[in-house]
PDB file of C-alpha atoms in Angstrom:
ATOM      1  CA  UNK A   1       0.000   0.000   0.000  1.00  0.00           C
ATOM      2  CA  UNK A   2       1.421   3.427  -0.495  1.00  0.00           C
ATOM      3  CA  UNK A   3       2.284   5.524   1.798  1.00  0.00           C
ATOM      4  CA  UNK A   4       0.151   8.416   1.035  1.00  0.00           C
ATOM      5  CA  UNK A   5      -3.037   5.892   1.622  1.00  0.00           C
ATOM      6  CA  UNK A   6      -1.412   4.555   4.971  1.00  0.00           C
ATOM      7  CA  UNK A   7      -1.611   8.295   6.137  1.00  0.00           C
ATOM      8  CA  UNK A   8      -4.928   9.018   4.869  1.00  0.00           C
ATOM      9  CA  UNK A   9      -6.349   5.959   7.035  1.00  0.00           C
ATOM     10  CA  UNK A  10      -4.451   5.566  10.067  1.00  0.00           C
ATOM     11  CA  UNK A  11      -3.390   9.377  10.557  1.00  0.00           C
ATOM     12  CA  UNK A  12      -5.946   9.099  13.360  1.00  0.00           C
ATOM     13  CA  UNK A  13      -4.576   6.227  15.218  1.00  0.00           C
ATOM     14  CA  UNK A  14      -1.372   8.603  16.076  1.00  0.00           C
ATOM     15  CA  UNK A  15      -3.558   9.596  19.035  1.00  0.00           C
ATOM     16  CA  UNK A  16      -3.108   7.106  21.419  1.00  0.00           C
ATOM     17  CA  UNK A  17       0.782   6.026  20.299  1.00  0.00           C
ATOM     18  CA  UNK A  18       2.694   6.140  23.242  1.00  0.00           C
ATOM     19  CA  UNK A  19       5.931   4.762  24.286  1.00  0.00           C
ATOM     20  CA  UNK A  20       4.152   2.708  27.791  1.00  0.00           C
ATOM     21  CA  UNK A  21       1.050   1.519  25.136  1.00  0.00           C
ATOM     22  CA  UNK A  22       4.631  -0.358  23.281  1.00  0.00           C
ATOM     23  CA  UNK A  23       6.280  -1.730  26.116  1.00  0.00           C
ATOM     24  CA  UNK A  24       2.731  -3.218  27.114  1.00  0.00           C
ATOM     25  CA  UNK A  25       2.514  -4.741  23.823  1.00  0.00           C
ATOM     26  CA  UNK A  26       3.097  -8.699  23.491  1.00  0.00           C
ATOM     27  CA  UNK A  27       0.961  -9.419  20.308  1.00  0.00           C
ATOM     28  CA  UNK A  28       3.170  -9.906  17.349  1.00  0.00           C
ATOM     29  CA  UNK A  29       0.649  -8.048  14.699  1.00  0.00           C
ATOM     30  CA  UNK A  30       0.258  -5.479  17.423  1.00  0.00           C
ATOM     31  CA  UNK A  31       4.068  -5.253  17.358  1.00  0.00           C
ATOM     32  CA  UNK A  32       4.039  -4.630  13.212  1.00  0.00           C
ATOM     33  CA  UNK A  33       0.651  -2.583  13.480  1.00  0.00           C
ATOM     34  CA  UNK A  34       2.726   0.088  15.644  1.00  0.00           C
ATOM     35  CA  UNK A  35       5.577  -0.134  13.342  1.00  0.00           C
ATOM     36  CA  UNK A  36       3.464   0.666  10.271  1.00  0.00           C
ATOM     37  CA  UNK A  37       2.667   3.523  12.217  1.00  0.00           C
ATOM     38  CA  UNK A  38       5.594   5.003  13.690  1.00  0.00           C
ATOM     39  CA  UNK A  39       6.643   4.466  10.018  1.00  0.00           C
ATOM     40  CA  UNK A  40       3.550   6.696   8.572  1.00  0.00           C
ATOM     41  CA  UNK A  41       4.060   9.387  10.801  1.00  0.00           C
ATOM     42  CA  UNK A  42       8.280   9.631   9.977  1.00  0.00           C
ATOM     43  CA  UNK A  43       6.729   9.579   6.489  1.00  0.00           C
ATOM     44  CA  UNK A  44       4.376  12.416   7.569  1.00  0.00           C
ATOM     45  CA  UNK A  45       7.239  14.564   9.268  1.00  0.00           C
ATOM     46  CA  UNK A  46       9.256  13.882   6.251  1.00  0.00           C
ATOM     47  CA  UNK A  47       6.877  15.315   3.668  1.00  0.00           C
ATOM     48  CA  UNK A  48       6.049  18.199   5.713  1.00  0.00           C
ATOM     49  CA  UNK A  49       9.490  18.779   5.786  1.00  0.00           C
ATOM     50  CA  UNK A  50      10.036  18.825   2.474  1.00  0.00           C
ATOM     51  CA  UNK A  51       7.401  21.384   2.156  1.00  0.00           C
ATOM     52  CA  UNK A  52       9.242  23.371   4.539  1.00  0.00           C
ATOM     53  CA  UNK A  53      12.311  23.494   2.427  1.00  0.00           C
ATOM     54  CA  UNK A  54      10.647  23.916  -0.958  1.00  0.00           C
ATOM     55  CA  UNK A  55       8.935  27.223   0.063  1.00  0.00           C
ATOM     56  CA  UNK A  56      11.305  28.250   2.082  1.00  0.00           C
ATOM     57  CA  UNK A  57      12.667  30.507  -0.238  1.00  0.00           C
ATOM     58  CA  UNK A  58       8.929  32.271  -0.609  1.00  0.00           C
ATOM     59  CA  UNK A  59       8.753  32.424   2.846  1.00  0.00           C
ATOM     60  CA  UNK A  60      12.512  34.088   3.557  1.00  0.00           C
ATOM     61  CA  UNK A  61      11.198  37.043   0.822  1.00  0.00           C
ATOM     62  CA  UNK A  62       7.618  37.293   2.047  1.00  0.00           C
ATOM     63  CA  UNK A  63       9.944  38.248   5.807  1.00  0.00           C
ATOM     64  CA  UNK A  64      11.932  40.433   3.725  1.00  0.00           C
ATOM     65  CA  UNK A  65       9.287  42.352   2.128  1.00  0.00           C
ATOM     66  CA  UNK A  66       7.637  42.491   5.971  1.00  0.00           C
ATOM     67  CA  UNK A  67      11.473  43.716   7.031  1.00  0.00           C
ATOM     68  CA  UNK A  68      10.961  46.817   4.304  1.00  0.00           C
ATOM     69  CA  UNK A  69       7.739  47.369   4.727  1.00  0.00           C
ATOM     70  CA  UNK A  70       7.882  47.841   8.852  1.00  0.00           C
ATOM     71  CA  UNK A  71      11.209  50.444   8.043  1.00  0.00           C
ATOM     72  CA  UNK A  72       8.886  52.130   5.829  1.00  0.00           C
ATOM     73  CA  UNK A  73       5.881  52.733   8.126  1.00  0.00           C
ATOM     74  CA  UNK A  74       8.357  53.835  10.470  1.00  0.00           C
ATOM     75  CA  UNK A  75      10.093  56.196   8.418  1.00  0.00           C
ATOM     76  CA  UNK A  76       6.623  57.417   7.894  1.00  0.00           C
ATOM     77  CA  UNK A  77       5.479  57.683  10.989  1.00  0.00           C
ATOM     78  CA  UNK A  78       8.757  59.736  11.030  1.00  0.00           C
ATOM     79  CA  UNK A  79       7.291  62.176   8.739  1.00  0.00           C
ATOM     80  CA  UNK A  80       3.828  62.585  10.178  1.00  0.00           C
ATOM     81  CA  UNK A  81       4.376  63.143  13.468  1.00  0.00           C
ATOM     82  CA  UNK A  82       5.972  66.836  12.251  1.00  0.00           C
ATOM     83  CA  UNK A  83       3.044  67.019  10.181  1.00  0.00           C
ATOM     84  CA  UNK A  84       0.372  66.509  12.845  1.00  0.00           C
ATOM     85  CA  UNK A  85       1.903  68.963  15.237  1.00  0.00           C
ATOM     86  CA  UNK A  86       1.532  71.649  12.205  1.00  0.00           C
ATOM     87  CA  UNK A  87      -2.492  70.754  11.370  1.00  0.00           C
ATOM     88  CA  UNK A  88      -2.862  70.854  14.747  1.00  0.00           C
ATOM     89  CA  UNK A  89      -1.044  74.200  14.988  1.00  0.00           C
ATOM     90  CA  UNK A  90      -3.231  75.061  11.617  1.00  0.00           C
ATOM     91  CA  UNK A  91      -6.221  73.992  13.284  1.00  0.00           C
ATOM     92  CA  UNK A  92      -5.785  76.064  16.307  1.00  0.00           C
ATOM     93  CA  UNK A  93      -5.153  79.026  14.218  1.00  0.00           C
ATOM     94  CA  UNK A  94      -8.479  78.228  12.188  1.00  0.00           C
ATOM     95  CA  UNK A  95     -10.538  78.518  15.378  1.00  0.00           C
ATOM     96  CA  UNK A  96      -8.995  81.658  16.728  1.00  0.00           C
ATOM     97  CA  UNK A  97      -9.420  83.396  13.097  1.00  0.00           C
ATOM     98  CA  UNK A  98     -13.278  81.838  12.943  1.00  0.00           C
ATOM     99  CA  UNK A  99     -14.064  83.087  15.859  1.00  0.00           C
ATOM    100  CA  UNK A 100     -12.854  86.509  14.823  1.00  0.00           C
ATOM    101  CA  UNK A 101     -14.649  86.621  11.540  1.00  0.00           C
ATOM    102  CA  UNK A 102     -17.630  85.598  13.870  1.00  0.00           C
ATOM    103  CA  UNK A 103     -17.648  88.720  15.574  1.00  0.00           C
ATOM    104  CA  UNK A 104     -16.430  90.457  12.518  1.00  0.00           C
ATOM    105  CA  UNK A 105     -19.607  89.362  10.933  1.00  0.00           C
ATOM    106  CA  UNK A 106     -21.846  90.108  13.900  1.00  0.00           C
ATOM    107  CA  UNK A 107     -20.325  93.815  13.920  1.00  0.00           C
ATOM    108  CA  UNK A 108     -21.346  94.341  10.288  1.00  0.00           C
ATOM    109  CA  UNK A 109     -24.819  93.322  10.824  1.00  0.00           C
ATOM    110  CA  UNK A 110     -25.150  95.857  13.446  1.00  0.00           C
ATOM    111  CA  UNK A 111     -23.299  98.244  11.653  1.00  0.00           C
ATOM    112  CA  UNK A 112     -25.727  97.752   8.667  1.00  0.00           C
ATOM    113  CA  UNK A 113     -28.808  97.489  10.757  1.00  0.00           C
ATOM    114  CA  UNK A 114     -27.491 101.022  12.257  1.00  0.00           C
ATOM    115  CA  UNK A 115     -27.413 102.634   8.789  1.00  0.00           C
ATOM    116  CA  UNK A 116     -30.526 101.527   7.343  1.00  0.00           C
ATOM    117  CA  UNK A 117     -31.927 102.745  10.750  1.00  0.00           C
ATOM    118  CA  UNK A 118     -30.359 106.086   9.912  1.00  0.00           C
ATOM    119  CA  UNK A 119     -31.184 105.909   6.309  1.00  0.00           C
ATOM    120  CA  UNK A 120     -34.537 105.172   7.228  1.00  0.00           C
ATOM    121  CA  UNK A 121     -34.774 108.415   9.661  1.00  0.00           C
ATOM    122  CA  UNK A 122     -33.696 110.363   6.706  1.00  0.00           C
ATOM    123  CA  UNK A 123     -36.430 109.779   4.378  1.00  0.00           C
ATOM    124  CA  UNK A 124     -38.663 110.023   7.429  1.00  0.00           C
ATOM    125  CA  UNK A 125     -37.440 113.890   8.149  1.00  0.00           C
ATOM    126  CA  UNK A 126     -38.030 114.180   4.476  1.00  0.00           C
ATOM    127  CA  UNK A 127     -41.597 112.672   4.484  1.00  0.00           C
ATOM    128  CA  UNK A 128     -42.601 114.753   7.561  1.00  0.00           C
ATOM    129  CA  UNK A 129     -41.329 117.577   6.011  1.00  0.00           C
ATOM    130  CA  UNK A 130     -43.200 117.538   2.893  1.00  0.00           C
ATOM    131  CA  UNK A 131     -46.251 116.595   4.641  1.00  0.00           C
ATOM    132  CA  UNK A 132     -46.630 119.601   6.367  1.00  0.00           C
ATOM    133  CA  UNK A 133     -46.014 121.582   3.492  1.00  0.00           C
ATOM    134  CA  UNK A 134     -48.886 119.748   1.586  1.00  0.00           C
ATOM    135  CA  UNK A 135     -50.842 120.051   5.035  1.00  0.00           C
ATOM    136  CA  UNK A 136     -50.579 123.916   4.993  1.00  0.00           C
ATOM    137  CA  UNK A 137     -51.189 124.040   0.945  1.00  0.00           C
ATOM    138  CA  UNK A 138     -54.499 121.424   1.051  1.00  0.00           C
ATOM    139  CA  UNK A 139     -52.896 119.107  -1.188  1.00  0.00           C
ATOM    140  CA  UNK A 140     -55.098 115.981   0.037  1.00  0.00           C
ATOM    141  CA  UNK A 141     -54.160 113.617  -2.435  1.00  0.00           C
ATOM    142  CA  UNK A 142     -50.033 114.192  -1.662  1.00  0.00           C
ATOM    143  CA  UNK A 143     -50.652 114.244   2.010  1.00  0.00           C
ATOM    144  CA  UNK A 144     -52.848 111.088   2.347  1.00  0.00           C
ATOM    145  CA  UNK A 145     -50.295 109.629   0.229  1.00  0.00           C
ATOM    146  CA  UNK A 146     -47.506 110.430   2.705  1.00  0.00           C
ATOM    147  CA  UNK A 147     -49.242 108.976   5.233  1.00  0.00           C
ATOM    148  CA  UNK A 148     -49.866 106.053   3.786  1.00  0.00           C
ATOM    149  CA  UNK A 149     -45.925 105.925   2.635  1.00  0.00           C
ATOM    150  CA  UNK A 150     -45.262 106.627   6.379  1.00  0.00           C
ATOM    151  CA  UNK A 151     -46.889 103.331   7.831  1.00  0.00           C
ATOM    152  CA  UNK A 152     -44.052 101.292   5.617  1.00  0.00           C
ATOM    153  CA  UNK A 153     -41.125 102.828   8.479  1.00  0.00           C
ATOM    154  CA  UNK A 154     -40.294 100.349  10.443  1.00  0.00           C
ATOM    155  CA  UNK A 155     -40.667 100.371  14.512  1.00  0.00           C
ATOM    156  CA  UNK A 156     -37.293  99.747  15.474  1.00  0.00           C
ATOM    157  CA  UNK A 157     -36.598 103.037  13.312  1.00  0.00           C
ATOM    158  CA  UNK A 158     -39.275 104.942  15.285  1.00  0.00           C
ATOM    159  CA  UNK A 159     -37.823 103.988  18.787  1.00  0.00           C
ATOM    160  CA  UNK A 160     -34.621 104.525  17.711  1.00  0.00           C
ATOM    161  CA  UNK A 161     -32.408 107.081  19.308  1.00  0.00           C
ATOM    162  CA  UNK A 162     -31.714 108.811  15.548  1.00  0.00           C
ATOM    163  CA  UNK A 163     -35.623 110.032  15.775  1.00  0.00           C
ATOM    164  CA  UNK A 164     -34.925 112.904  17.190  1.00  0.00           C
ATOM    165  CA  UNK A 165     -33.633 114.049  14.310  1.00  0.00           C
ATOM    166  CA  UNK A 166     -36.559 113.484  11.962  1.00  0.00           C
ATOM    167  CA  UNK A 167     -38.300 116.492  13.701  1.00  0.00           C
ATOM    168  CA  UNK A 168     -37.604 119.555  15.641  1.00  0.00           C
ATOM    169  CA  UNK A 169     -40.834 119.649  17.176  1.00  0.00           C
ATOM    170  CA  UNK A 170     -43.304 116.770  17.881  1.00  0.00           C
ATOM    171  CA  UNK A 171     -42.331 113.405  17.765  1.00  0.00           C
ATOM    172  CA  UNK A 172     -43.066 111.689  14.137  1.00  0.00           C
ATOM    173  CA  UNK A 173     -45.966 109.365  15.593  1.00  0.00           C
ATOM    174  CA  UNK A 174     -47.630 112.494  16.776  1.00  0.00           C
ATOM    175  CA  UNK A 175     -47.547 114.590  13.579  1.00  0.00           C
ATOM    176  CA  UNK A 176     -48.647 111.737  11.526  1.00  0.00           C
ATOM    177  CA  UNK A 177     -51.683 111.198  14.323  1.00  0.00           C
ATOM    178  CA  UNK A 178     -52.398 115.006  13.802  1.00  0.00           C
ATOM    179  CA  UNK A 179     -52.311 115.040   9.801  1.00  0.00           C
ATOM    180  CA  UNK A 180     -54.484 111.655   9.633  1.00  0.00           C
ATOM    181  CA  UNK A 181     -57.075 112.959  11.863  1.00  0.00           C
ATOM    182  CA  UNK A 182     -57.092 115.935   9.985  1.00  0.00           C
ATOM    183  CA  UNK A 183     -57.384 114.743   6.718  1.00  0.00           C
ATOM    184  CA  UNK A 184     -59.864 112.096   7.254  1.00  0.00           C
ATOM    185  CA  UNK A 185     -62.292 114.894   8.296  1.00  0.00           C
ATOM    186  CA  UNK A 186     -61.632 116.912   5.128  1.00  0.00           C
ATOM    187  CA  UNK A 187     -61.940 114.066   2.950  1.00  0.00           C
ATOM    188  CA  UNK A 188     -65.230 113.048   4.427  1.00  0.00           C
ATOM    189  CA  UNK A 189     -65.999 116.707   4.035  1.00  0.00           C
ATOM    190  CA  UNK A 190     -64.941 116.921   0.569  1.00  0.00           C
ATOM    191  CA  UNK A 191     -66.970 113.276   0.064  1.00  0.00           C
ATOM    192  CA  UNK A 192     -70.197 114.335   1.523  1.00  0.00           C
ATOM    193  CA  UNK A 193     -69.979 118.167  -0.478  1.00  0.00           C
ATOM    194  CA  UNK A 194     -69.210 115.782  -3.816  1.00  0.00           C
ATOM    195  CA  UNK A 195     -72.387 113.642  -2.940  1.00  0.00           C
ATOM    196  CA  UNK A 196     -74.599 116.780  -2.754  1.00  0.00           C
ATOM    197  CA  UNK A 197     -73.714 118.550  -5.926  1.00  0.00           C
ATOM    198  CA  UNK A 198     -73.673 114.724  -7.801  1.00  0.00           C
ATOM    199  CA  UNK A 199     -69.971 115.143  -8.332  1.00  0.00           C
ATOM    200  CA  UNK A 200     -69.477 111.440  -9.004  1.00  0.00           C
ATOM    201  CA  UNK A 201     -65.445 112.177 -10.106  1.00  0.00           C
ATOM    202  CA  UNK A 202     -65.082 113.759  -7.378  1.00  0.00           C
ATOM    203  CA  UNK A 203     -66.987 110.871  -5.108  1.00  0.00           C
ATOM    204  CA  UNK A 204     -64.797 108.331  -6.175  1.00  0.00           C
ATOM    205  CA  UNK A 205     -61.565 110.443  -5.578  1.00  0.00           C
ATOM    206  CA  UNK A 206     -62.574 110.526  -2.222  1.00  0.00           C
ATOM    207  CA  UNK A 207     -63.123 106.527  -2.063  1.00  0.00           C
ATOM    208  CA  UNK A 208     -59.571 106.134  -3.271  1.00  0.00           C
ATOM    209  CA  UNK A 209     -58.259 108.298  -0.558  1.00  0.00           C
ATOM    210  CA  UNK A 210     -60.011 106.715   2.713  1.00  0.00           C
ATOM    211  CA  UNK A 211     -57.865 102.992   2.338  1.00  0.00           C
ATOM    212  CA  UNK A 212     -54.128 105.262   2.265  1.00  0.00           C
ATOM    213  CA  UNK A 213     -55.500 107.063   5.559  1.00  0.00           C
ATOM    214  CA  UNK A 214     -56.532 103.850   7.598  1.00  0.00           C
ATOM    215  CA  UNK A 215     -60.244 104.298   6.887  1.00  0.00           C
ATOM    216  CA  UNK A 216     -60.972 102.090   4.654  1.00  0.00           C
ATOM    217  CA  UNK A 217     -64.300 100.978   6.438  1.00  0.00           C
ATOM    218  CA  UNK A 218     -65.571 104.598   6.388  1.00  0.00           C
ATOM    219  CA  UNK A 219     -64.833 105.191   3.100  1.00  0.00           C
ATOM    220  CA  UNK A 220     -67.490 102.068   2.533  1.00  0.00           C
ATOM    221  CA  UNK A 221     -69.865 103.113   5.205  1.00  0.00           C
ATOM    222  CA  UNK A 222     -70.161 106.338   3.038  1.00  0.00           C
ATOM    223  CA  UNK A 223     -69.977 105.184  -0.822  1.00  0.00           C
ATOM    224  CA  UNK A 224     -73.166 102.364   0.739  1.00  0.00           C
ATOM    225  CA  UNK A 225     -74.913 105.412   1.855  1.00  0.00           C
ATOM    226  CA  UNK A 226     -74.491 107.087  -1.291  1.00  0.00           C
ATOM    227  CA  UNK A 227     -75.445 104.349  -3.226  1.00  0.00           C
ATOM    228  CA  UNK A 228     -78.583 103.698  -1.438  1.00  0.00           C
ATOM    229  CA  UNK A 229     -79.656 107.354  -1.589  1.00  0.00           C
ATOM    230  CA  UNK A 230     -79.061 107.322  -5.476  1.00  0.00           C
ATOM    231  CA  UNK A 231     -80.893 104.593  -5.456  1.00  0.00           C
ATOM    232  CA  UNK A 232     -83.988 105.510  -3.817  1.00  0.00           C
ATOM    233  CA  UNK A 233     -83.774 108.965  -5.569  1.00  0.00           C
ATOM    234  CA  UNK A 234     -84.296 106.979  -9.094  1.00  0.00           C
ATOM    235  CA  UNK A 235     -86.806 104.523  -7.636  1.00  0.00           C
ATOM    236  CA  UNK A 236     -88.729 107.610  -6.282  1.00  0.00           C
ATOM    237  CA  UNK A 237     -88.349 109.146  -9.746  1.00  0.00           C
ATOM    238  CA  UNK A 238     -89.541 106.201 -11.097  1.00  0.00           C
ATOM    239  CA  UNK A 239     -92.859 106.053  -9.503  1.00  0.00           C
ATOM    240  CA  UNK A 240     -93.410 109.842  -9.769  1.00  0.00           C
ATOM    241  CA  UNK A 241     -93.099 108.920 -13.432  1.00  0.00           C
ATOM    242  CA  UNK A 242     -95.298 105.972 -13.774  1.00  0.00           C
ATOM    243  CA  UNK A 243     -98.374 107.890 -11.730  1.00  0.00           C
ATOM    244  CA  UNK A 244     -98.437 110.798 -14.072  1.00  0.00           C
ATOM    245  CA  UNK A 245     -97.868 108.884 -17.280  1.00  0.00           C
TER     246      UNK A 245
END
């Protein structure tokens, strides 16, 4: 039998060879069965010794290219450590100068806030200040639409401390308050003298003008009640015409 099918069937036996198991022994074929084995197993150690040496040479440059490759991780780890201590050096810088351009940033929105504030004040002064010249020259349409213009100013410009400078006298919300009362009662004036002399141009002028002053409800209130009346007048019309015809 070859040796390579001894191995293959008795390999297991191996596990209970021992050297008292042989002493013990008396049985002739016992005596030969143990020599078969001791022989398979020198066979065994013999082939895997002969593996050894054939790939030994594979095996001494698979160390060797280990060998390089450890000198070369370490002569990179050489070259990183510098490295590390300057990203970490860069990253350190990068926070302080992000934290900078944080505040930086948070300074220009102020600062921009600040002068669209003042910005803001200035067209107010210049709104005020044409509103009571159309006040004093009864230019209703320009001062209604001043007012109306006025209501677009935001509040934080109106409680600002640079409102002081939009007037010399009273503060803006008090002028406007003044001028709006004032002109809603000469538009409603002007509406109900329009109504009587049929002026209906002159009616609907008045409409238009109501909704820029705050009143738009009033300016319905009155254009119903002028509708209604014109109504009625033609109905009564009507009938005056039908009983005499």
């Amino acid at each position: 039998m070859p040796v390579e099918a001894l191995m293959d069937d008795d390999l297991d036996e191996l596990a209970w060879l021992n050297l008292d198991d042989v002493s013990q022994t008396l049985d002739v074929s016992e005596i030969e069965h143990l020599y078969q084995t001791l022989e398979l197993e020198e066979a065994r150690i013999e082939v895997e010794i002969s593996d050894c040496v054939e790939h030994r040479n594979s095996v001494d440059t698979r160390l060797a290219q280990l060998s390089a490759l450890h000198k070369s991780v370490e002569a990179t780890s050489l070259l990183v450590k510098p490295m590390q201590r300057v990203i970490d050096a860069t990253a350190g810088n990068a926070g302080a100068i992000s934290g900078h351009v944080r505040e930086l940033d948070q300074e220009r929105v102020k600062l921009e806030h600040a002068l669209n504030t003042v910005k803001e004040t200035v067209e107010l002064k210049s709104r005020l200040s044409e509103l009571l010249t159309a006040m004093e020259t009864r230019d209703v349409d320009r001062a209604s639409l001043l007012v109306h213009e006025y209501k677009a100013t935001s509040s934080d410009t109106l409680d600002s401390p640079f409102i002081a400078f939009a007037s010399d006298s009273s503060p803006p919300r008090d002028i406007i308050a003044a001028a709006t009362k004032e002109l809603v009662e000469r538009v409603t004036f002007m509406f109900n003298t329009a109504v009587e002399s049929s002026n209906t141009r002159e009616i609907g002028r008045c409409f238009r003008l109501f909704p820029q002053l705050g009143e738009t409800q009033r300016g319905l209130d009155l254009y119903s009640e002028f509708l209604c009346a014109a109504i009625t007048d033609k109905t009564r019309l009507a009938q005056v015409h039908t009983t005499y015809a």
